[in-house]
């Protein structure tokens, strides 16, 4: 596993890994999805098949990205893993338990920061502590450390309305990390940011992941972002969402922005683009 | 020119000289009011409008002064009447608002409650509630109880509807965030839904501030032995129109004071909410 020893650099959270003895044995994956199907009722279209027969696993400490076109059900998939939305058919386990199990408190990051405007940055970061009834003093110390890690320590007393979009999103990441969840679920976390902030955030996220040894499951519609961050990329088809291909990314770590100009990187991106039928002129022309 | 002239001009640029235009602009409302009062005063005299039809502003002012004279000097006893109406209005404001907020929260949170009470709410909402005032006097007497209950009825609905709208407007992402932490329903309510609904609740409170005084006065009109509504009726009966209008002025001030208090609390509590358009000017 990467940098397990480096996890010590982050202050030990109140819910550190010990809660998941199953995850330490390599036989049980951290996330296991088998035959997952999700249908929902819509007023206009009746029964809609959102996700169709999805199979995949995520190992402990792995960084997995999902790419897919808009509306392919990838957000629904993430909500199912988070235990927010029930699934229709199939089995989904998170650390050997159903996702709705109270023990599965994961870190969730949305596309929007979803901060509470009446709370300061520090209070927003400490929200999980309040929900889970953790010791406030220890949580505050940890929150301050996390804010320092993302460069927001001077803004601990500011309100979200006073921060830029990128800063707000960083705050939402500290909130997701506060209770030291072993799994981080991220739904297009950098989708709303400008290209430069996005690059910075990608590097930041890679660093956080390497230092904390967490399992990260990230949704994106940016193919380069997926290839840059992931150990493995799952490619989803348009609705109904199916997993079309699983691509292992063997690029060496730590990756930096130069990685993006390497031929191996470009080849992976080109390959995934091809799966979506973009850039079809590279392929043999069929009439 | 004296030597210190340049430095003086420098000071001038920082602090402009006394300007009549600026002064007028700043106190435009007050100045127009003064002009209006003076015009009314002399207009009414010029056209010899009798006092029992429309008294001059100065007479209304004198009525106010007389009314506020110490009780042992004057029989009008503003103090008792103001106190009665204020107690009625404040009690109905507090009680009606609390009940309305509670009902609004329950209606949104529990489907059963919604099915149970919403039909009655909609039914009652379409009744002109002041029409119930005579019945309330029959049921609850001539004392302050009937007025408070009428005010409660009036303030309850705007709060119920606003609170319900506020809860319905809470961002789905915030609720899902709490769900991902497996927060209990109560925790989600307390930390996310209720604070998020507050801007709507305060909009309701501002309406309730007006309605609570309306309830008190209408209740007093229908049957009461103390209060500004009673005062207006008795002054009217003795053709003391100046006294009537003076009581009206007091009611206006009471309304403004109550509304300002709500607005002040709103600014303090909802510092984080974007300021909605108001008619407050700057």
Short mmCIF file of N, CA, C and O in Angstrom, two decimals, chain A residues 69 116 193 234 236 257 282:
data_model
loop_
_atom_site.label_atom_id
_atom_site.label_comp_id
_atom_site.label_asym_id
_atom_site.label_seq_id
_atom_site.Cartn_x
_atom_site.Cartn_y
_atom_site.Cartn_z
N UNK A 69 -20.45 10.06 -19.72
CA UNK A 69 -21.14 11.26 -20.18
C UNK A 69 -22.19 11.72 -19.16
O UNK A 69 -22.56 10.97 -18.27
N UNK A 116 -22.47 25.28 4.87
CA UNK A 116 -23.60 25.93 5.51
C UNK A 116 -23.22 27.40 5.75
O UNK A 116 -22.27 27.69 6.47
N UNK A 193 -14.61 24.41 -11.10
CA UNK A 193 -13.45 25.29 -10.93
C UNK A 193 -12.79 25.62 -12.27
O UNK A 193 -12.91 24.87 -13.23
N UNK A 234 -12.80 3.49 -14.47
CA UNK A 234 -13.97 2.76 -14.94
C UNK A 234 -14.70 3.66 -15.93
O UNK A 234 -15.04 4.79 -15.61
N UNK A 236 -17.93 4.50 -18.12
CA UNK A 236 -19.36 4.20 -18.17
C UNK A 236 -19.98 4.64 -19.47
O UNK A 236 -19.58 5.63 -20.07
N UNK A 257 2.27 17.79 -13.21
CA UNK A 257 1.62 18.29 -14.42
C UNK A 257 2.36 17.86 -15.69
O UNK A 257 1.78 17.77 -16.75
N UNK A 282 -9.26 8.89 -35.98
CA UNK A 282 -8.09 8.06 -35.77
C UNK A 282 -8.37 6.60 -36.12
O UNK A 282 -7.46 5.82 -36.29
#
